[in-house]
């Protein structure tokens, strides 16, 4: 039953990935810059969280 | 047409407009009042206790901020007929879609825990055990959604929203000085100078104004309510009334604690309620009831925001208009979130303070992304057509979004590293 659950959802996730493989929003320069900013911002935050975790463990 | 005929005609028009508003209103008022959740009430109570009326001007400034951001979700939902999660998937692809969905799930679940902390603390004041609180809340929230009607759910929720106005009579009962409120509160000022403490309070107040779940909730709610393009003007009025009410409630909380508890450092709204009870039994009781109501409203909206988001993406039946048999996954996730968040509060020695702080940090990872996506989606002419953001809307919204991103990021970082601002 559990195996079936994961199998079904794995297939569903693949289907979703396929369905939304191509972004609908036109990738203009502004959109590309915004998405790049978001990626950098999130990488910065993840680094901060990682640093906090390391200092907490120490 | 004689005078009486014209008067009757005008009366009929007003009645028709009010009836239409009552039918369409709901998502905006609910999301805005639920924005004053357990965490929000604590922030406002602590602000009033620490600085008196001096920061009321900030709340006044935040009313249009709430309106401008949330109004975009009304347009996006009414035009695309898609919730925010699905819109992100479709607009930006599966990477950003999964990121938003997973982050939303984590933030919402953690926020739900803080709502349960608030509700349990509020009812503990009246001698109710946290076990009974958690079980009671799960049962009531279950009954609210299981009737299979969005309309019924919305009207019951609006009753709980009305209960949030309990702070208004509470404020009148402490006899504040209107002159002091006007002179100290309305003109922008920085009591004691712009020091670290004040900066933290400014950020906390701004940080509670827009939460990620609000964007997802209102857009999905607009879709579930089947609002169309022609309903957008009424959706705007609904959002404006909601943002006005959220500001009013926040101001009255500040007035209560600013009048009675000025100069005292309080840690949470439950503590403020107990302190107020010693001075005026009714005001303290109102504060505790309001805290419970705030947590309850927050929990309703947050759990639904998650279920809607997952339902949209996974293609499950995801409407409150379905019975439990017709939408088992949608209701299953709703109850899963509710029950697991409630259980955490009951675990002895659970790190509740750490969870409360962690919410602010994790929310910072989702809020900027959700806001940026919102602006970009509202500028997608292909889907938005005549409802695309105008130049003036873009200028205002981009300025608001940039300010919120900067302030909420500093707030999140200062929560992680408290010494940064010292």
PDB file of C-alpha atoms in Angstrom, chain B residues 207-418:
ATOM      1  CA  UNK B 207       7.028  42.039   8.989  1.00  0.00           C
ATOM      2  CA  UNK B 208       3.587  41.075  10.291  1.00  0.00           C
ATOM      3  CA  UNK B 209       1.843  43.144   7.602  1.00  0.00           C
ATOM      4  CA  UNK B 210       2.343  40.765   4.698  1.00  0.00           C
ATOM      5  CA  UNK B 211       2.884  37.064   5.210  1.00  0.00           C
ATOM      6  CA  UNK B 212       3.443  34.577   2.348  1.00  0.00           C
ATOM      7  CA  UNK B 213       0.283  32.589   3.133  1.00  0.00           C
ATOM      8  CA  UNK B 214      -1.850  35.710   2.604  1.00  0.00           C
ATOM      9  CA  UNK B 215      -1.001  35.862  -1.111  1.00  0.00           C
ATOM     10  CA  UNK B 216      -1.767  32.182  -1.611  1.00  0.00           C
ATOM     11  CA  UNK B 217      -4.913  32.292   0.518  1.00  0.00           C
ATOM     12  CA  UNK B 218      -6.622  35.283  -1.059  1.00  0.00           C
ATOM     13  CA  UNK B 219      -5.929  34.236  -4.631  1.00  0.00           C
ATOM     14  CA  UNK B 220      -7.197  30.682  -4.031  1.00  0.00           C
ATOM     15  CA  UNK B 221     -10.171  32.042  -2.122  1.00  0.00           C
ATOM     16  CA  UNK B 222     -11.079  34.340  -5.040  1.00  0.00           C
ATOM     17  CA  UNK B 223     -10.900  31.318  -7.357  1.00  0.00           C
ATOM     18  CA  UNK B 224     -12.933  29.083  -5.023  1.00  0.00           C
ATOM     19  CA  UNK B 225     -15.543  31.823  -4.771  1.00  0.00           C
ATOM     20  CA  UNK B 226     -15.652  31.917  -8.597  1.00  0.00           C
ATOM     21  CA  UNK B 227     -15.122  35.679  -8.815  1.00  0.00           C
ATOM     22  CA  UNK B 228     -14.936  36.944 -12.386  1.00  0.00           C
ATOM     23  CA  UNK B 229     -13.309  39.947 -14.052  1.00  0.00           C
ATOM     24  CA  UNK B 230     -16.488  41.983 -13.602  1.00  0.00           C
ATOM     25  CA  UNK B 231     -16.287  41.370  -9.830  1.00  0.00           C
ATOM     26  CA  UNK B 232     -12.786  42.873  -9.527  1.00  0.00           C
ATOM     27  CA  UNK B 233     -14.034  46.355  -8.456  1.00  0.00           C
ATOM     28  CA  UNK B 234     -15.996  44.763  -5.577  1.00  0.00           C
ATOM     29  CA  UNK B 235     -13.036  42.523  -4.784  1.00  0.00           C
ATOM     30  CA  UNK B 236     -10.991  45.708  -4.448  1.00  0.00           C
ATOM     31  CA  UNK B 237     -13.552  47.230  -2.071  1.00  0.00           C
ATOM     32  CA  UNK B 238     -13.517  43.981  -0.067  1.00  0.00           C
ATOM     33  CA  UNK B 239      -9.712  44.137   0.147  1.00  0.00           C
ATOM     34  CA  UNK B 240      -9.767  47.818   1.098  1.00  0.00           C
ATOM     35  CA  UNK B 241     -12.366  47.284   3.842  1.00  0.00           C
ATOM     36  CA  UNK B 242     -10.261  44.372   5.117  1.00  0.00           C
ATOM     37  CA  UNK B 243      -7.019  46.358   5.172  1.00  0.00           C
ATOM     38  CA  UNK B 244      -8.789  49.255   6.901  1.00  0.00           C
ATOM     39  CA  UNK B 245     -10.203  46.905   9.566  1.00  0.00           C
ATOM     40  CA  UNK B 246      -6.852  45.210  10.157  1.00  0.00           C
ATOM     41  CA  UNK B 247      -5.316  48.654  10.739  1.00  0.00           C
ATOM     42  CA  UNK B 248      -8.147  49.663  13.086  1.00  0.00           C
ATOM     43  CA  UNK B 249      -7.777  46.488  15.166  1.00  0.00           C
ATOM     44  CA  UNK B 250      -3.983  46.923  15.372  1.00  0.00           C
ATOM     45  CA  UNK B 251      -4.358  50.562  16.450  1.00  0.00           C
ATOM     46  CA  UNK B 252      -6.874  49.701  19.176  1.00  0.00           C
ATOM     47  CA  UNK B 253      -4.579  46.982  20.561  1.00  0.00           C
ATOM     48  CA  UNK B 254      -1.752  49.527  20.712  1.00  0.00           C
ATOM     49  CA  UNK B 255      -4.117  51.975  22.442  1.00  0.00           C
ATOM     50  CA  UNK B 256      -5.076  49.381  25.089  1.00  0.00           C
ATOM     51  CA  UNK B 257      -1.517  48.384  26.014  1.00  0.00           C
ATOM     52  CA  UNK B 258      -0.184  51.902  25.376  1.00  0.00           C
ATOM     53  CA  UNK B 259      -2.633  53.329  27.914  1.00  0.00           C
ATOM     54  CA  UNK B 260      -2.372  50.713  30.635  1.00  0.00           C
ATOM     55  CA  UNK B 261       0.978  48.980  30.243  1.00  0.00           C
ATOM     56  CA  UNK B 262       3.200  51.761  28.870  1.00  0.00           C
ATOM     57  CA  UNK B 263       6.876  51.295  29.642  1.00  0.00           C
ATOM     58  CA  UNK B 264       6.566  47.581  30.380  1.00  0.00           C
ATOM     59  CA  UNK B 265       8.385  44.983  28.282  1.00  0.00           C
ATOM     60  CA  UNK B 266       5.937  42.218  27.481  1.00  0.00           C
ATOM     61  CA  UNK B 267       6.863  38.974  25.755  1.00  0.00           C
ATOM     62  CA  UNK B 268       3.495  37.843  24.431  1.00  0.00           C
ATOM     63  CA  UNK B 269      -0.149  38.838  24.249  1.00  0.00           C
ATOM     64  CA  UNK B 270      -1.180  36.231  26.852  1.00  0.00           C
ATOM     65  CA  UNK B 271       1.156  37.880  29.362  1.00  0.00           C
ATOM     66  CA  UNK B 272      -0.378  41.261  28.465  1.00  0.00           C
ATOM     67  CA  UNK B 273      -3.878  39.803  29.043  1.00  0.00           C
ATOM     68  CA  UNK B 274      -2.939  38.585  32.527  1.00  0.00           C
ATOM     69  CA  UNK B 275      -1.425  41.983  33.383  1.00  0.00           C
ATOM     70  CA  UNK B 276      -4.489  43.792  32.039  1.00  0.00           C
ATOM     71  CA  UNK B 277      -6.812  41.531  34.045  1.00  0.00           C
ATOM     72  CA  UNK B 278      -5.179  42.752  37.256  1.00  0.00           C
ATOM     73  CA  UNK B 279      -6.029  46.327  36.291  1.00  0.00           C
ATOM     74  CA  UNK B 280      -9.380  45.826  34.539  1.00  0.00           C
ATOM     75  CA  UNK B 281     -10.911  42.353  34.465  1.00  0.00           C
ATOM     76  CA  UNK B 282     -12.965  42.987  31.324  1.00  0.00           C
ATOM     77  CA  UNK B 283     -10.172  44.522  29.256  1.00  0.00           C
ATOM     78  CA  UNK B 284      -7.834  41.640  30.097  1.00  0.00           C
ATOM     79  CA  UNK B 285     -10.580  39.160  29.228  1.00  0.00           C
ATOM     80  CA  UNK B 286     -11.213  40.916  25.916  1.00  0.00           C
ATOM     81  CA  UNK B 287      -7.493  40.769  25.140  1.00  0.00           C
ATOM     82  CA  UNK B 288      -7.412  37.013  25.844  1.00  0.00           C
ATOM     83  CA  UNK B 289     -10.567  36.360  23.779  1.00  0.00           C
ATOM     84  CA  UNK B 290      -9.110  38.444  20.952  1.00  0.00           C
ATOM     85  CA  UNK B 291      -5.857  36.487  21.091  1.00  0.00           C
ATOM     86  CA  UNK B 292      -7.723  33.190  20.861  1.00  0.00           C
ATOM     87  CA  UNK B 293      -9.849  34.493  17.992  1.00  0.00           C
ATOM     88  CA  UNK B 294      -6.761  35.774  16.162  1.00  0.00           C
ATOM     89  CA  UNK B 295      -5.029  32.406  16.443  1.00  0.00           C
ATOM     90  CA  UNK B 296      -8.191  30.641  15.330  1.00  0.00           C
ATOM     91  CA  UNK B 297      -8.620  32.826  12.242  1.00  0.00           C
ATOM     92  CA  UNK B 298      -4.940  32.443  11.377  1.00  0.00           C
ATOM     93  CA  UNK B 299      -5.142  28.651  11.704  1.00  0.00           C
ATOM     94  CA  UNK B 300      -8.253  28.435   9.483  1.00  0.00           C
ATOM     95  CA  UNK B 301      -6.726  30.501   6.700  1.00  0.00           C
ATOM     96  CA  UNK B 302      -3.244  29.015   6.823  1.00  0.00           C
ATOM     97  CA  UNK B 303      -4.365  25.383   6.714  1.00  0.00           C
ATOM     98  CA  UNK B 304      -6.711  26.167   3.832  1.00  0.00           C
ATOM     99  CA  UNK B 305      -3.996  28.077   1.946  1.00  0.00           C
ATOM    100  CA  UNK B 306      -1.810  24.947   2.005  1.00  0.00           C
ATOM    101  CA  UNK B 307      -4.611  22.569   0.985  1.00  0.00           C
ATOM    102  CA  UNK B 308      -5.666  24.828  -1.864  1.00  0.00           C
ATOM    103  CA  UNK B 309      -2.081  25.181  -3.099  1.00  0.00           C
ATOM    104  CA  UNK B 310      -1.454  21.421  -3.135  1.00  0.00           C
ATOM    105  CA  UNK B 311      -4.853  20.718  -4.663  1.00  0.00           C
ATOM    106  CA  UNK B 312      -4.196  23.157  -7.513  1.00  0.00           C
ATOM    107  CA  UNK B 313      -0.819  21.692  -8.374  1.00  0.00           C
ATOM    108  CA  UNK B 314      -1.642  17.999  -7.945  1.00  0.00           C
ATOM    109  CA  UNK B 315      -4.961  18.367  -9.707  1.00  0.00           C
ATOM    110  CA  UNK B 316      -7.016  17.147  -6.732  1.00  0.00           C
ATOM    111  CA  UNK B 317     -10.565  18.340  -6.221  1.00  0.00           C
ATOM    112  CA  UNK B 318      -9.814  21.385  -4.076  1.00  0.00           C
ATOM    113  CA  UNK B 319     -12.858  23.387  -3.178  1.00  0.00           C
ATOM    114  CA  UNK B 320     -14.826  23.933  -0.007  1.00  0.00           C
ATOM    115  CA  UNK B 321     -17.886  23.305  -2.179  1.00  0.00           C
ATOM    116  CA  UNK B 322     -16.974  19.596  -2.289  1.00  0.00           C
ATOM    117  CA  UNK B 323     -17.952  17.039   0.316  1.00  0.00           C
ATOM    118  CA  UNK B 324     -15.184  15.089   2.032  1.00  0.00           C
ATOM    119  CA  UNK B 325     -15.800  12.037  -0.204  1.00  0.00           C
ATOM    120  CA  UNK B 326     -15.399  14.180  -3.329  1.00  0.00           C
ATOM    121  CA  UNK B 327     -12.150  15.858  -2.194  1.00  0.00           C
ATOM    122  CA  UNK B 328     -10.449  13.423   0.234  1.00  0.00           C
ATOM    123  CA  UNK B 329      -6.877  14.621  -0.424  1.00  0.00           C
ATOM    124  CA  UNK B 330      -7.822  18.278  -0.012  1.00  0.00           C
ATOM    125  CA  UNK B 331      -9.516  17.711   3.351  1.00  0.00           C
ATOM    126  CA  UNK B 332      -6.949  15.096   4.337  1.00  0.00           C
ATOM    127  CA  UNK B 333      -4.104  17.605   4.023  1.00  0.00           C
ATOM    128  CA  UNK B 334      -6.182  20.251   5.828  1.00  0.00           C
ATOM    129  CA  UNK B 335      -6.644  17.943   8.836  1.00  0.00           C
ATOM    130  CA  UNK B 336      -3.084  16.633   8.690  1.00  0.00           C
ATOM    131  CA  UNK B 337      -1.706  20.165   9.042  1.00  0.00           C
ATOM    132  CA  UNK B 338      -4.194  21.050  11.740  1.00  0.00           C
ATOM    133  CA  UNK B 339      -3.711  17.983  13.889  1.00  0.00           C
ATOM    134  CA  UNK B 340       0.096  17.756  13.619  1.00  0.00           C
ATOM    135  CA  UNK B 341       0.508  21.468  14.439  1.00  0.00           C
ATOM    136  CA  UNK B 342      -1.807  21.029  17.436  1.00  0.00           C
ATOM    137  CA  UNK B 343       0.095  17.974  18.676  1.00  0.00           C
ATOM    138  CA  UNK B 344       3.401  19.900  18.713  1.00  0.00           C
ATOM    139  CA  UNK B 345       1.960  22.322  21.281  1.00  0.00           C
ATOM    140  CA  UNK B 346       1.045  19.369  23.512  1.00  0.00           C
ATOM    141  CA  UNK B 347       4.532  17.822  23.459  1.00  0.00           C
ATOM    142  CA  UNK B 348       6.168  18.498  26.839  1.00  0.00           C
ATOM    143  CA  UNK B 349       9.262  20.711  26.532  1.00  0.00           C
ATOM    144  CA  UNK B 350       8.735  21.258  22.778  1.00  0.00           C
ATOM    145  CA  UNK B 351      10.997  24.116  21.582  1.00  0.00           C
ATOM    146  CA  UNK B 352       8.072  26.513  21.058  1.00  0.00           C
ATOM    147  CA  UNK B 353      10.158  29.698  21.353  1.00  0.00           C
ATOM    148  CA  UNK B 354      12.630  28.352  18.799  1.00  0.00           C
ATOM    149  CA  UNK B 355       9.734  27.486  16.445  1.00  0.00           C
ATOM    150  CA  UNK B 356       8.317  31.010  16.811  1.00  0.00           C
ATOM    151  CA  UNK B 357      11.683  32.524  15.883  1.00  0.00           C
ATOM    152  CA  UNK B 358      12.243  30.020  13.090  1.00  0.00           C
ATOM    153  CA  UNK B 359       8.951  31.023  11.431  1.00  0.00           C
ATOM    154  CA  UNK B 360      10.296  34.531  10.859  1.00  0.00           C
ATOM    155  CA  UNK B 361      13.471  33.183   9.294  1.00  0.00           C
ATOM    156  CA  UNK B 362      11.788  30.672   6.982  1.00  0.00           C
ATOM    157  CA  UNK B 363       9.117  33.180   5.953  1.00  0.00           C
ATOM    158  CA  UNK B 364      11.923  35.416   4.684  1.00  0.00           C
ATOM    159  CA  UNK B 365      12.924  32.707   2.194  1.00  0.00           C
ATOM    160  CA  UNK B 366       9.438  32.585   0.659  1.00  0.00           C
ATOM    161  CA  UNK B 367       8.042  36.108   0.912  1.00  0.00           C
ATOM    162  CA  UNK B 368      10.421  37.826  -1.554  1.00  0.00           C
ATOM    163  CA  UNK B 369       9.934  35.057  -4.121  1.00  0.00           C
ATOM    164  CA  UNK B 370       6.136  35.107  -3.810  1.00  0.00           C
ATOM    165  CA  UNK B 371       6.048  38.913  -4.098  1.00  0.00           C
ATOM    166  CA  UNK B 372       8.389  39.044  -7.089  1.00  0.00           C
ATOM    167  CA  UNK B 373       6.362  36.337  -8.849  1.00  0.00           C
ATOM    168  CA  UNK B 374       3.190  38.294  -8.111  1.00  0.00           C
ATOM    169  CA  UNK B 375       4.550  41.440  -9.771  1.00  0.00           C
ATOM    170  CA  UNK B 376       5.880  39.515 -12.776  1.00  0.00           C
ATOM    171  CA  UNK B 377       2.600  37.628 -13.239  1.00  0.00           C
ATOM    172  CA  UNK B 378       0.647  40.891 -13.059  1.00  0.00           C
ATOM    173  CA  UNK B 379       2.835  42.208 -15.876  1.00  0.00           C
ATOM    174  CA  UNK B 380       2.205  39.227 -18.147  1.00  0.00           C
ATOM    175  CA  UNK B 381      -0.027  40.815 -20.797  1.00  0.00           C
ATOM    176  CA  UNK B 382      -0.658  37.443 -22.424  1.00  0.00           C
ATOM    177  CA  UNK B 383      -2.718  36.233 -19.476  1.00  0.00           C
ATOM    178  CA  UNK B 384      -3.752  39.466 -17.727  1.00  0.00           C
ATOM    179  CA  UNK B 385      -4.908  41.431 -20.786  1.00  0.00           C
ATOM    180  CA  UNK B 386      -6.501  44.729 -19.751  1.00  0.00           C
ATOM    181  CA  UNK B 387      -5.901  43.874 -16.057  1.00  0.00           C
ATOM    182  CA  UNK B 388      -2.106  44.037 -16.431  1.00  0.00           C
ATOM    183  CA  UNK B 389      -0.429  46.380 -13.923  1.00  0.00           C
ATOM    184  CA  UNK B 390      -0.435  49.989 -15.097  1.00  0.00           C
ATOM    185  CA  UNK B 391       2.732  52.111 -14.840  1.00  0.00           C
ATOM    186  CA  UNK B 392       1.529  53.812 -11.641  1.00  0.00           C
ATOM    187  CA  UNK B 393       0.541  50.454 -10.113  1.00  0.00           C
ATOM    188  CA  UNK B 394       3.962  49.081 -11.005  1.00  0.00           C
ATOM    189  CA  UNK B 395       5.775  52.044  -9.451  1.00  0.00           C
ATOM    190  CA  UNK B 396       3.794  51.758  -6.195  1.00  0.00           C
ATOM    191  CA  UNK B 397       3.876  47.963  -6.030  1.00  0.00           C
ATOM    192  CA  UNK B 398       7.560  47.603  -6.918  1.00  0.00           C
ATOM    193  CA  UNK B 399       8.459  50.228  -4.282  1.00  0.00           C
ATOM    194  CA  UNK B 400       6.375  48.389  -1.674  1.00  0.00           C
ATOM    195  CA  UNK B 401       7.781  44.979  -2.616  1.00  0.00           C
ATOM    196  CA  UNK B 402      11.408  46.201  -2.564  1.00  0.00           C
ATOM    197  CA  UNK B 403      10.852  47.840   0.848  1.00  0.00           C
ATOM    198  CA  UNK B 404       9.171  44.720   2.259  1.00  0.00           C
ATOM    199  CA  UNK B 405      11.950  42.458   0.936  1.00  0.00           C
ATOM    200  CA  UNK B 406      14.683  44.624   2.470  1.00  0.00           C
ATOM    201  CA  UNK B 407      12.931  45.056   5.815  1.00  0.00           C
ATOM    202  CA  UNK B 408      11.752  41.462   6.200  1.00  0.00           C
ATOM    203  CA  UNK B 409      15.235  40.213   5.245  1.00  0.00           C
ATOM    204  CA  UNK B 410      16.888  42.404   7.889  1.00  0.00           C
ATOM    205  CA  UNK B 411      14.244  41.229  10.367  1.00  0.00           C
ATOM    206  CA  UNK B 412      14.866  37.575   9.516  1.00  0.00           C
ATOM    207  CA  UNK B 413      18.648  37.966   9.705  1.00  0.00           C
ATOM    208  CA  UNK B 414      18.418  39.881  12.999  1.00  0.00           C
ATOM    209  CA  UNK B 415      16.304  37.034  14.395  1.00  0.00           C
ATOM    210  CA  UNK B 416      19.068  34.585  13.450  1.00  0.00           C
ATOM    211  CA  UNK B 417      21.872  36.855  14.634  1.00  0.00           C
ATOM    212  CA  UNK B 418      20.467  39.085  17.407  1.00  0.00           C
TER     213      UNK B 418
END
